[in-house]
Amino acid sequence: MSSYIELKNVSQSFQVNESKVTLFKELNLSICQGQSYAITGPSGAGKSSLLMLMSGLESPTSGQGAYVKGEQRKSLDFLRPDIGFIFQQFHLLPELTAVNNVALPLKLRGDKHAEDKARLWLNKVGLTHRVNHKPSELSGGEQQRVAIARALVFEPGFIFADEPTGNLDQQSATEIADILFSCCRENNAGLVVVTHSEELANRAQHIFSLSGGKIKAQVNDVLKAVSC
C-alpha cells in the first residue's frame, strides 16, 4: 500500500515584535514512502520548520497538508503514529540506559516485547556492547546511533532527521549516514533529511534547496519525475 505526504500551498510566518517574518510561501511538495529526500539551504531559510510541517508536528500559517495511505486521505494529524524523528541534539533521556531509551516508544504503546526489540535495533546500529550504558557514557556518534534505533524501533513509514550528522566528526557522520540510509531502505521507510552537508545530501534520491522562501529541485534530483 503506497503512502505519501502532500503539502499544498503551505506558507509559514511568525511575528517578531511588530514585524512579520515569512520563512516560505505557497510551497508544494510530496514525500513518498520508500524514497529518500534531502533539504538543503542557508541557515534561517526555514528548513527545520518545513520538516516539522511535513511530519505533522506543526501546522502551517496557511495551506494544507495531507497524509495519503492507500485509498485514504487524511490530515497530517494522522501521520504522527507512523513517523520517527531524529534530532541534531539527540534528545535522549539521561537517566535511562540505551536499551531503555530505545524501548521507550514501544513501552508507551504497550508493547510487551519492547526491550527485546530495542536490543535487536541496537545490534543493527552496532551498539550491542553499549545497551546498558547511559547517554553520558556514550560518544556523540554512539548517542546518535541510539537516537536512530529509537526512531526506527517501531518501523514507522517515514523518518525525519534534522541535521543528524551536524555535531559529529567526519568518520562518525559517514557511519551514521550509512546506518540511516540502509535501515530506511530495509524497512521501506521514507526518509527526509535536513542538512548543510553536501556529502550527506548527495546520498538522497531527491535533493531540494530551500532559499528565499522558495523550494526547488536540484539538477541531480534523478527521481523527481517518479511518482509514489
Short mmCIF file of the C-alpha atoms (twelve columns), coordinates in Angstrom:
data_MODEL
# 
_entry.id   MODEL 
# 
loop_
_atom_site.group_PDB 
_atom_site.id 
_atom_site.type_symbol 
_atom_site.label_atom_id 
_atom_site.label_alt_id 
_atom_site.label_comp_id 
_atom_site.label_asym_id 
_atom_site.label_seq_id 
_atom_site.Cartn_x 
_atom_site.Cartn_y 
_atom_site.Cartn_z 
_atom_site.pdbx_PDB_model_num 
ATOM 1   C CA . MET A 1   0.000  0.000  0.000   1 
ATOM 2   C CA . SER A 2   1.641  3.224  -1.171  1 
ATOM 3   C CA . SER A 3   1.731  6.156  1.226   1 
ATOM 4   C CA . TYR A 4   2.827  9.721  0.748   1 
ATOM 5   C CA . ILE A 5   2.774  13.120 2.380   1 
ATOM 6   C CA . GLU A 6   1.482  16.043 0.370   1 
ATOM 7   C CA . LEU A 7   1.914  19.737 1.091   1 
ATOM 8   C CA . LYS A 8   -0.203 22.149 -0.932  1 
ATOM 9   C CA . ASN A 9   0.423  25.892 -0.991  1 
ATOM 10  C CA . VAL A 10  1.885  25.873 2.520   1 
ATOM 11  C CA . SER A 11  3.287  29.071 3.991   1 
ATOM 12  C CA . GLN A 12  4.946  29.683 7.336   1 
ATOM 13  C CA . SER A 13  5.426  33.037 9.023   1 
ATOM 14  C CA . PHE A 14  5.792  34.452 12.517  1 
ATOM 15  C CA . GLN A 15  5.838  37.788 14.299  1 
ATOM 16  C CA . VAL A 16  8.987  39.440 15.613  1 
ATOM 17  C CA . ASN A 17  7.945  42.461 17.653  1 
ATOM 18  C CA . GLU A 18  5.655  44.212 15.157  1 
ATOM 19  C CA . SER A 19  7.231  42.751 12.049  1 
ATOM 20  C CA . LYS A 20  6.027  39.699 10.142  1 
ATOM 21  C CA . VAL A 21  8.761  37.292 9.053   1 
ATOM 22  C CA . THR A 22  7.873  34.859 6.263   1 
ATOM 23  C CA . LEU A 23  10.036 31.743 6.079   1 
ATOM 24  C CA . PHE A 24  8.446  30.365 2.925   1 
ATOM 25  C CA . LYS A 25  5.320  30.923 0.888   1 
ATOM 26  C CA . GLU A 26  2.996  28.634 -1.067  1 
ATOM 27  C CA . LEU A 27  5.262  25.606 -1.265  1 
ATOM 28  C CA . ASN A 28  4.082  22.409 -2.935  1 
ATOM 29  C CA . LEU A 29  5.841  19.144 -2.168  1 
ATOM 30  C CA . SER A 30  5.203  15.390 -1.993  1 
ATOM 31  C CA . ILE A 31  7.179  12.871 0.071   1 
ATOM 32  C CA . CYS A 32  6.769  9.212  -0.853  1 
ATOM 33  C CA . GLN A 33  7.287  6.244  1.410   1 
ATOM 34  C CA . GLY A 34  10.338 4.237  0.390   1 
ATOM 35  C CA . GLN A 35  12.206 7.186  -1.132  1 
ATOM 36  C CA . SER A 36  14.879 9.474  0.331   1 
ATOM 37  C CA . TYR A 37  14.978 13.271 0.312   1 
ATOM 38  C CA . ALA A 38  17.462 15.928 1.376   1 
ATOM 39  C CA . ILE A 39  16.517 19.530 2.109   1 
ATOM 40  C CA . THR A 40  19.377 21.988 1.860   1 
ATOM 41  C CA . GLY A 41  19.695 25.755 2.040   1 
ATOM 42  C CA . PRO A 42  21.198 28.586 4.088   1 
ATOM 43  C CA . SER A 43  20.725 28.952 7.828   1 
ATOM 44  C CA . GLY A 44  17.427 30.639 8.663   1 
ATOM 45  C CA . ALA A 45  15.753 29.591 5.412   1 
ATOM 46  C CA . GLY A 46  13.138 27.557 7.283   1 
ATOM 47  C CA . LYS A 47  14.395 24.026 6.657   1 
ATOM 48  C CA . SER A 48  13.658 22.771 10.176  1 
ATOM 49  C CA . SER A 49  10.238 24.461 10.146  1 
ATOM 50  C CA . LEU A 50  9.422  22.729 6.867   1 
ATOM 51  C CA . LEU A 51  10.484 19.407 8.394   1 
ATOM 52  C CA . MET A 52  8.132  19.990 11.320  1 
ATOM 53  C CA . LEU A 53  5.263  20.756 8.920   1 
ATOM 54  C CA . MET A 54  5.927  17.626 6.847   1 
ATOM 55  C CA . SER A 55  5.894  15.463 9.939   1 
ATOM 56  C CA . GLY A 56  2.636  16.941 11.217  1 
ATOM 57  C CA . LEU A 57  4.289  18.229 14.381  1 
ATOM 58  C CA . GLU A 58  3.494  21.843 13.470  1 
ATOM 59  C CA . SER A 59  0.733  23.484 11.438  1 
ATOM 60  C CA . PRO A 60  1.339  25.918 8.559   1 
ATOM 61  C CA . THR A 61  0.242  29.533 8.681   1 
ATOM 62  C CA . SER A 62  -1.714 28.805 5.512   1 
ATOM 63  C CA . GLY A 63  -2.102 25.950 3.073   1 
ATOM 64  C CA . GLN A 64  -2.837 22.294 3.675   1 
ATOM 65  C CA . GLY A 65  -1.045 19.054 4.337   1 
ATOM 66  C CA . ALA A 66  -2.396 15.570 3.735   1 
ATOM 67  C CA . TYR A 67  -1.374 12.018 4.573   1 
ATOM 68  C CA . VAL A 68  -2.406 9.658  1.796   1 
ATOM 69  C CA . LYS A 69  -2.327 5.987  2.701   1 
ATOM 70  C CA . GLY A 70  -3.736 3.695  0.036   1 
ATOM 71  C CA . GLU A 71  -7.215 4.972  -0.747  1 
ATOM 72  C CA . GLN A 72  -7.451 7.032  2.423   1 
ATOM 73  C CA . ARG A 73  -6.658 10.737 2.503   1 
ATOM 74  C CA . LYS A 74  -6.344 12.251 5.963   1 
ATOM 75  C CA . SER A 75  -4.915 15.276 7.710   1 
ATOM 76  C CA . LEU A 76  -1.298 15.177 8.859   1 
ATOM 77  C CA . ASP A 77  -2.523 14.689 12.435  1 
ATOM 78  C CA . PHE A 78  -2.977 11.027 11.488  1 
ATOM 79  C CA . LEU A 79  0.659  10.766 10.412  1 
ATOM 80  C CA . ARG A 80  2.156  11.016 13.902  1 
ATOM 81  C CA . PRO A 81  1.931  7.300  14.812  1 
ATOM 82  C CA . ASP A 82  3.769  6.492  11.575  1 
ATOM 83  C CA . ILE A 83  6.816  8.752  11.964  1 
ATOM 84  C CA . GLY A 84  10.187 8.610  13.647  1 
ATOM 85  C CA . PHE A 85  12.067 11.858 14.324  1 
ATOM 86  C CA . ILE A 86  15.831 12.206 14.770  1 
ATOM 87  C CA . PHE A 87  17.112 15.431 16.299  1 
ATOM 88  C CA . GLN A 88  20.533 17.019 15.974  1 
ATOM 89  C CA . GLN A 89  20.802 17.198 19.773  1 
ATOM 90  C CA . PHE A 90  19.778 13.512 20.177  1 
ATOM 91  C CA . HIS A 91  17.201 14.218 22.967  1 
ATOM 92  C CA . LEU A 92  17.946 11.003 24.847  1 
ATOM 93  C CA . LEU A 93  16.713 10.732 28.430  1 
ATOM 94  C CA . PRO A 94  19.881 10.973 30.576  1 
ATOM 95  C CA . GLU A 95  18.609 8.729  33.358  1 
ATOM 96  C CA . LEU A 96  17.826 5.816  31.026  1 
ATOM 97  C CA . THR A 97  20.206 3.271  29.523  1 
ATOM 98  C CA . ALA A 98  20.498 2.906  25.760  1 
ATOM 99  C CA . VAL A 99  18.144 -0.067 25.679  1 
ATOM 100 C CA . ASN A 100 15.525 1.747  27.748  1 
ATOM 101 C CA . ASN A 101 15.789 4.897  25.628  1 
ATOM 102 C CA . VAL A 102 15.147 2.825  22.517  1 
ATOM 103 C CA . ALA A 103 12.395 0.766  24.145  1 
ATOM 104 C CA . LEU A 104 10.511 3.811  25.435  1 
ATOM 105 C CA . PRO A 105 8.370  4.484  22.311  1 
ATOM 106 C CA . LEU A 106 7.278  0.841  22.297  1 
ATOM 107 C CA . LYS A 107 6.551  0.810  26.028  1 
ATOM 108 C CA . LEU A 108 4.362  3.881  25.583  1 
ATOM 109 C CA . ARG A 109 2.400  1.853  23.024  1 
ATOM 110 C CA . GLY A 110 2.041  -1.063 25.431  1 
ATOM 111 C CA . ASP A 111 4.386  -3.409 23.600  1 
ATOM 112 C CA . LYS A 112 5.334  -6.268 25.954  1 
ATOM 113 C CA . HIS A 113 8.394  -7.102 23.848  1 
ATOM 114 C CA . ALA A 114 9.756  -3.556 23.850  1 
ATOM 115 C CA . GLU A 115 13.161 -4.327 25.357  1 
ATOM 116 C CA . ASP A 116 13.765 -7.332 23.101  1 
ATOM 117 C CA . LYS A 117 13.030 -5.211 20.032  1 
ATOM 118 C CA . ALA A 118 15.213 -2.417 21.409  1 
ATOM 119 C CA . ARG A 119 18.156 -4.799 21.791  1 
ATOM 120 C CA . LEU A 120 17.642 -6.021 18.227  1 
ATOM 121 C CA . TRP A 121 17.803 -2.455 16.895  1 
ATOM 122 C CA . LEU A 122 20.805 -1.551 18.998  1 
ATOM 123 C CA . ASN A 123 22.504 -4.557 17.441  1 
ATOM 124 C CA . LYS A 124 21.568 -3.274 13.964  1 
ATOM 125 C CA . VAL A 125 23.233 0.076  14.669  1 
ATOM 126 C CA . GLY A 126 26.328 -1.609 16.108  1 
ATOM 127 C CA . LEU A 127 25.764 -0.971 19.816  1 
ATOM 128 C CA . THR A 128 25.283 -4.460 21.223  1 
ATOM 129 C CA . HIS A 129 28.099 -3.768 23.699  1 
ATOM 130 C CA . ARG A 130 26.530 -0.492 24.865  1 
ATOM 131 C CA . VAL A 131 22.953 -1.498 25.678  1 
ATOM 132 C CA . ASN A 132 23.301 -0.808 29.410  1 
ATOM 133 C CA . HIS A 133 25.205 2.465  29.109  1 
ATOM 134 C CA . LYS A 134 23.571 5.828  29.786  1 
ATOM 135 C CA . PRO A 135 23.942 8.743  27.333  1 
ATOM 136 C CA . SER A 136 26.685 10.368 29.418  1 
ATOM 137 C CA . GLU A 137 28.787 7.228  28.929  1 
ATOM 138 C CA . LEU A 138 28.446 7.297  25.131  1 
ATOM 139 C CA . SER A 139 30.234 9.299  22.453  1 
ATOM 140 C CA . GLY A 140 28.320 11.693 20.210  1 
ATOM 141 C CA . GLY A 141 28.256 9.159  17.393  1 
ATOM 142 C CA . GLU A 142 27.021 6.435  19.740  1 
ATOM 143 C CA . GLN A 143 24.287 8.699  21.090  1 
ATOM 144 C CA . GLN A 144 23.119 9.409  17.546  1 
ATOM 145 C CA . ARG A 145 23.035 5.657  16.849  1 
ATOM 146 C CA . VAL A 146 20.780 5.229  19.872  1 
ATOM 147 C CA . ALA A 147 18.572 8.041  18.564  1 
ATOM 148 C CA . ILE A 148 18.321 6.327  15.164  1 
ATOM 149 C CA . ALA A 149 17.423 2.996  16.789  1 
ATOM 150 C CA . ARG A 150 14.755 4.756  18.870  1 
ATOM 151 C CA . ALA A 151 13.262 6.386  15.773  1 
ATOM 152 C CA . LEU A 152 13.167 3.128  13.805  1 
ATOM 153 C CA . VAL A 153 12.281 0.621  16.517  1 
ATOM 154 C CA . PHE A 154 8.549  0.650  15.767  1 
ATOM 155 C CA . GLU A 155 9.182  0.522  11.991  1 
ATOM 156 C CA . PRO A 156 7.499  3.808  11.017  1 
ATOM 157 C CA . GLY A 157 6.636  4.647  7.426   1 
ATOM 158 C CA . PHE A 158 8.550  7.930  7.492   1 
ATOM 159 C CA . ILE A 159 11.741 9.114  9.186   1 
ATOM 160 C CA . PHE A 160 12.570 12.789 9.617   1 
ATOM 161 C CA . ALA A 161 16.103 13.787 10.565  1 
ATOM 162 C CA . ASP A 162 17.178 17.343 11.420  1 
ATOM 163 C CA . GLU A 163 20.935 17.756 10.852  1 
ATOM 164 C CA . PRO A 164 21.600 14.161 12.020  1 
ATOM 165 C CA . THR A 165 25.348 14.464 11.433  1 
ATOM 166 C CA . GLY A 166 25.793 18.127 12.284  1 
ATOM 167 C CA . ASN A 167 27.536 17.572 15.626  1 
ATOM 168 C CA . LEU A 168 29.731 14.656 14.547  1 
ATOM 169 C CA . ASP A 169 33.244 14.255 13.197  1 
ATOM 170 C CA . GLN A 170 33.622 13.117 9.575   1 
ATOM 171 C CA . GLN A 171 34.071 9.410  10.311  1 
ATOM 172 C CA . SER A 172 31.111 9.281  12.700  1 
ATOM 173 C CA . ALA A 173 29.000 11.301 10.252  1 
ATOM 174 C CA . THR A 174 29.705 8.813  7.459   1 
ATOM 175 C CA . GLU A 175 28.893 5.848  9.702   1 
ATOM 176 C CA . ILE A 176 25.639 7.457  10.851  1 
ATOM 177 C CA . ALA A 177 24.621 8.198  7.259   1 
ATOM 178 C CA . ASP A 178 25.353 4.577  6.274   1 
ATOM 179 C CA . ILE A 179 23.149 3.291  9.087   1 
ATOM 180 C CA . LEU A 180 20.341 5.760  8.473   1 
ATOM 181 C CA . PHE A 181 20.010 5.160  4.742   1 
ATOM 182 C CA . SER A 182 20.445 1.378  4.936   1 
ATOM 183 C CA . CYS A 183 17.918 0.951  7.758   1 
ATOM 184 C CA . CYS A 184 15.348 3.064  5.927   1 
ATOM 185 C CA . ARG A 185 15.844 1.043  2.741   1 
ATOM 186 C CA . GLU A 186 15.429 -2.227 4.643   1 
ATOM 187 C CA . ASN A 187 12.172 -1.001 6.189   1 
ATOM 188 C CA . ASN A 188 10.858 0.765  3.073   1 
ATOM 189 C CA . ALA A 189 10.614 3.983  5.058   1 
ATOM 190 C CA . GLY A 190 10.521 7.420  3.518   1 
ATOM 191 C CA . LEU A 191 13.498 9.446  4.708   1 
ATOM 192 C CA . VAL A 192 13.691 13.242 4.850   1 
ATOM 193 C CA . VAL A 193 16.995 14.760 5.971   1 
ATOM 194 C CA . VAL A 194 17.656 18.441 6.620   1 
ATOM 195 C CA . THR A 195 21.373 19.047 6.226   1 
ATOM 196 C CA . HIS A 196 24.114 21.531 5.462   1 
ATOM 197 C CA . SER A 197 26.343 18.649 4.367   1 
ATOM 198 C CA . GLU A 198 26.650 18.351 0.599   1 
ATOM 199 C CA . GLU A 199 28.044 14.835 1.038   1 
ATOM 200 C CA . LEU A 200 25.018 13.696 3.034   1 
ATOM 201 C CA . ALA A 201 22.553 15.429 0.708   1 
ATOM 202 C CA . ASN A 202 24.045 13.717 -2.345  1 
ATOM 203 C CA . ARG A 203 23.182 10.315 -0.899  1 
ATOM 204 C CA . ALA A 204 19.462 11.083 -1.167  1 
ATOM 205 C CA . GLN A 205 17.410 10.209 -4.236  1 
ATOM 206 C CA . HIS A 206 15.829 13.671 -4.248  1 
ATOM 207 C CA . ILE A 207 17.518 16.933 -3.289  1 
ATOM 208 C CA . PHE A 208 15.593 20.138 -2.674  1 
ATOM 209 C CA . SER A 209 17.035 23.570 -1.978  1 
ATOM 210 C CA . LEU A 210 15.065 25.982 0.209   1 
ATOM 211 C CA . SER A 211 16.113 29.605 -0.157  1 
ATOM 212 C CA . GLY A 212 14.387 32.975 -0.277  1 
ATOM 213 C CA . GLY A 213 11.060 31.399 0.650   1 
ATOM 214 C CA . LYS A 214 11.061 29.101 -2.398  1 
ATOM 215 C CA . ILE A 215 11.941 25.447 -2.846  1 
ATOM 216 C CA . LYS A 216 13.354 23.893 -5.976  1 
ATOM 217 C CA . ALA A 217 14.681 20.534 -7.064  1 
ATOM 218 C CA . GLN A 218 18.373 20.494 -7.837  1 
ATOM 219 C CA . VAL A 219 19.676 19.283 -11.187 1 
ATOM 220 C CA . ASN A 220 20.860 15.956 -9.791  1 
ATOM 221 C CA . ASP A 221 17.407 15.127 -8.430  1 
ATOM 222 C CA . VAL A 222 17.336 11.999 -10.590 1 
ATOM 223 C CA . LEU A 223 13.966 10.690 -9.433  1 
ATOM 224 C CA . LYS A 224 11.997 13.925 -9.352  1 
ATOM 225 C CA . ALA A 225 9.624  12.703 -12.070 1 
ATOM 226 C CA . VAL A 226 8.889  9.415  -10.310 1 
ATOM 227 C CA . SER A 227 5.501  9.295  -8.636  1 
ATOM 228 C CA . CYS A 228 4.619  7.413  -5.469  1 
# 
